[in-house]
Amino acid sequence: MLRTRHHDHDHACEHGHPPVDVLKVAEARCAERKLKLTPIRREVLSHLAASPAPMGAYDLIEKMHHSSGRRPAPISVYRVLDFLLEAGLAHRIESRNAYVACAHRHDGPDLVVFMICDACGCVSEASGAPVEKDLAAIAGAAGFTAASRVVEMFGRCAHCGPTEKT
C-alpha cells in the first residue's frame, strides 16, 4: 500500500492542538512532576503542536532554523523528543518515525489509537480503552506480551474522503 505524506494541506486535522493549549498542559504536567520545560523543549513541543502531520527530528530542526535562525544539533532535538515522550507530552508514530504533540491526560500504559490519513498525513488520536481488554485477551490467548500500547490505523480522514477502490 502506498502511503503519502503531505504536510501542506488546506484543512484542519483533529491532531492539531493549538500550541498554547499544549503548552499549558505541558507546564502543568511538568510542575506536577517537578520537571523543567526548558526553552528548547517548549520550542520543539510548540512546533509539534502546530503541525497537522507528524514531524521527524530533521523536520523539527528545519522548522527551528526557519523560525529562530538557529539550527540545533540533531542529538539535542532527539534528547528533547525523548524527554517529551517520557513526560507524556508527545507520542512517536512508529510507522512514520515521527512525533506528534499530546495534550491528552492519559497515563503511559494507556492504549492509544492513531488514525493516520494516507492522503494528507494528518493524525487523529483516540483512547483505546473500549478495545483494550479485547486486545489483551487476543494477545494473552496467543501467549504474546505486548511491548507497545499503541495501535496505528491507516485510511482516510473525513476531509479526504473514502479510500479509492482499485
GROMACS .gro file of C-alpha atoms in nm:
model
  166
    1MET     CA    1   0.000   0.000   0.000
    2LEU     CA    2   0.135   0.340  -0.097
    3ARG     CA    3   0.133   0.588   0.188
    4THR     CA    4   0.187   0.950   0.105
    5ARG     CA    5   0.277   1.222   0.346
    6HIS     CA    6   0.176   1.579   0.275
    7HIS     CA    7   0.248   1.839   0.540
    8ASP     CA    8   0.086   2.123   0.347
    9HIS     CA    9  -0.286   2.066   0.328
   10ASP     CA   10  -0.578   2.302   0.348
   11HIS     CA   11  -0.786   2.151   0.625
   12ALA     CA   12  -0.765   2.121   0.999
   13CYS     CA   13  -0.678   1.781   1.139
   14GLU     CA   14  -0.807   1.654   1.468
   15HIS     CA   15  -0.448   1.612   1.588
   16GLY     CA   16  -0.365   1.979   1.554
   17HIS     CA   17  -0.378   2.113   1.907
   18PRO     CA   18  -0.344   2.487   1.948
   19PRO     CA   19   0.018   2.530   2.066
   20VAL     CA   20  -0.098   2.745   2.359
   21ASP     CA   21  -0.322   2.461   2.488
   22VAL     CA   22  -0.044   2.205   2.455
   23LEU     CA   23   0.200   2.434   2.634
   24LYS     CA   24  -0.048   2.492   2.919
   25VAL     CA   25  -0.090   2.116   2.962
   26ALA     CA   26   0.289   2.072   2.943
   27GLU     CA   27   0.353   2.340   3.203
   28ALA     CA   28   0.101   2.185   3.441
   29ARG     CA   29   0.232   1.832   3.388
   30CYS     CA   30   0.593   1.942   3.433
   31ALA     CA   31   0.504   2.132   3.752
   32GLU     CA   32   0.323   1.823   3.890
   33ARG     CA   33   0.621   1.600   3.816
   34LYS     CA   34   0.888   1.857   3.906
   35LEU     CA   35   1.024   1.854   3.550
   36LYS     CA   36   1.170   2.152   3.371
   37LEU     CA   37   1.017   2.276   3.046
   38THR     CA   38   1.329   2.442   2.904
   39PRO     CA   39   1.312   2.689   2.614
   40ILE     CA   40   1.421   2.427   2.358
   41ARG     CA   41   1.168   2.175   2.495
   42ARG     CA   42   0.898   2.440   2.474
   43GLU     CA   43   1.002   2.528   2.117
   44VAL     CA   44   1.001   2.167   1.995
   45LEU     CA   45   0.665   2.100   2.160
   46SER     CA   46   0.520   2.415   2.008
   47HIS     CA   47   0.629   2.309   1.658
   48LEU     CA   48   0.485   1.960   1.709
   49ALA     CA   49   0.156   2.106   1.831
   50ALA     CA   50   0.129   2.345   1.536
   51SER     CA   51   0.192   2.074   1.277
   52PRO     CA   52  -0.109   1.895   1.127
   53ALA     CA   53   0.108   1.591   1.050
   54PRO     CA   54   0.374   1.403   1.246
   55MET     CA   55   0.721   1.557   1.233
   56GLY     CA   56   1.059   1.387   1.232
   57ALA     CA   57   1.362   1.523   1.413
   58TYR     CA   58   1.507   1.673   1.096
   59ASP     CA   59   1.171   1.834   1.012
   60LEU     CA   60   1.187   1.997   1.355
   61ILE     CA   61   1.543   2.114   1.302
   62GLU     CA   62   1.439   2.283   0.977
   63LYS     CA   63   1.134   2.444   1.141
   64MET     CA   64   1.351   2.571   1.426
   65HIS     CA   65   1.608   2.705   1.182
   66HIS     CA   66   1.336   2.880   0.983
   67SER     CA   67   1.164   3.032   1.288
   68SER     CA   68   1.464   3.127   1.503
   69GLY     CA   69   1.759   3.132   1.266
   70ARG     CA   70   1.949   2.873   1.467
   71ARG     CA   71   1.993   2.509   1.377
   72PRO     CA   72   2.013   2.282   1.683
   73ALA     CA   73   2.223   1.967   1.671
   74PRO     CA   74   2.023   1.650   1.595
   75ILE     CA   75   2.128   1.496   1.928
   76SER     CA   76   1.975   1.795   2.111
   77VAL     CA   77   1.644   1.751   1.930
   78TYR     CA   78   1.643   1.375   1.994
   79ARG     CA   79   1.706   1.438   2.365
   80VAL     CA   80   1.414   1.680   2.374
   81LEU     CA   81   1.192   1.427   2.197
   82ASP     CA   82   1.294   1.158   2.449
   83PHE     CA   83   1.200   1.397   2.732
   84LEU     CA   84   0.863   1.478   2.572
   85LEU     CA   85   0.787   1.107   2.524
   86GLU     CA   86   0.884   1.020   2.880
   87ALA     CA   87   0.678   1.310   3.018
   88GLY     CA   88   0.371   1.204   2.816
   89LEU     CA   89   0.374   1.526   2.615
   90ALA     CA   90   0.433   1.363   2.277
   91HIS     CA   91   0.389   1.031   2.101
   92ARG     CA   92   0.605   0.858   1.843
   93ILE     CA   93   0.432   0.738   1.529
   94GLU     CA   94   0.644   0.429   1.468
   95SER     CA   95   0.544   0.375   1.106
   96ARG     CA   96   0.648   0.730   1.019
   97ASN     CA   97   0.946   0.760   1.255
   98ALA     CA   98   0.789   1.090   1.353
   99TYR     CA   99   0.629   1.259   1.651
  100VAL     CA  100   0.306   1.436   1.748
  101ALA     CA  101   0.228   1.654   2.047
  102CYS     CA  102  -0.014   1.519   2.306
  103ALA     CA  103  -0.246   1.740   2.508
  104HIS     CA  104  -0.448   1.449   2.647
  105ARG     CA  105  -0.423   1.344   3.007
  106HIS     CA  106  -0.368   0.972   2.990
  107ASP     CA  107  -0.114   0.755   3.162
  108GLY     CA  108   0.182   0.596   2.984
  109PRO     CA  109   0.038   0.243   2.986
  110ASP     CA  110  -0.299   0.354   2.840
  111LEU     CA  111  -0.373   0.216   2.494
  112VAL     CA  112  -0.364   0.491   2.232
  113VAL     CA  113  -0.506   0.459   1.880
  114PHE     CA  114  -0.370   0.674   1.599
  115MET     CA  115  -0.571   0.716   1.280
  116ILE     CA  116  -0.331   0.823   1.006
  117CYS     CA  117  -0.464   0.961   0.677
  118ASP     CA  118  -0.294   0.808   0.373
  119ALA     CA  119  -0.388   1.110   0.163
  120CYS     CA  120  -0.285   1.412   0.371
  121GLY     CA  121  -0.078   1.255   0.651
  122CYS     CA  122  -0.274   1.407   0.938
  123VAL     CA  123  -0.306   1.209   1.259
  124SER     CA  124  -0.600   1.181   1.497
  125GLU     CA  125  -0.553   1.036   1.845
  126ALA     CA  126  -0.816   0.841   2.035
  127SER     CA  127  -0.832   0.639   2.353
  128GLY     CA  128  -0.812   0.267   2.302
  129ALA     CA  129  -0.998   0.194   2.625
  130PRO     CA  130  -1.304   0.044   2.450
  131VAL     CA  131  -1.092  -0.229   2.285
  132GLU     CA  132  -0.811  -0.259   2.537
  133LYS     CA  133  -0.948  -0.570   2.712
  134ASP     CA  134  -1.019  -0.743   2.379
  135LEU     CA  135  -0.666  -0.679   2.254
  136ALA     CA  136  -0.520  -0.802   2.584
  137ALA     CA  137  -0.730  -1.119   2.558
  138ILE     CA  138  -0.620  -1.179   2.198
  139ALA     CA  139  -0.255  -1.130   2.291
  140GLY     CA  140  -0.287  -1.346   2.601
  141ALA     CA  141  -0.451  -1.630   2.408
  142ALA     CA  142  -0.156  -1.625   2.168
  143GLY     CA  143   0.094  -1.618   2.455
  144PHE     CA  144   0.206  -1.274   2.337
  145THR     CA  145   0.327  -0.996   2.563
  146ALA     CA  146   0.285  -0.652   2.408
  147ALA     CA  147   0.580  -0.414   2.438
  148SER     CA  148   0.385  -0.123   2.295
  149ARG     CA  149   0.044   0.015   2.386
  150VAL     CA  150  -0.016   0.192   2.055
  151VAL     CA  151  -0.232   0.099   1.757
  152GLU     CA  152  -0.179   0.270   1.422
  153MET     CA  153  -0.464   0.259   1.172
  154PHE     CA  154  -0.434   0.382   0.815
  155GLY     CA  155  -0.707   0.509   0.588
  156ARG     CA  156  -0.863   0.842   0.503
  157CYS     CA  157  -0.964   1.130   0.728
  158ALA     CA  158  -1.313   1.277   0.696
  159HIS     CA  159  -1.186   1.564   0.480
  160CYS     CA  160  -1.001   1.343   0.229
  161GLY     CA  161  -1.294   1.102   0.187
  162PRO     CA  162  -1.311   0.727   0.145
  163THR     CA  163  -1.017   0.527   0.013
  164GLU     CA  164  -1.037   0.478  -0.361
  165LYS     CA  165  -1.103   0.121  -0.471
  166THR     CA  166  -0.871  -0.021  -0.736
   0.00000   0.00000   0.00000
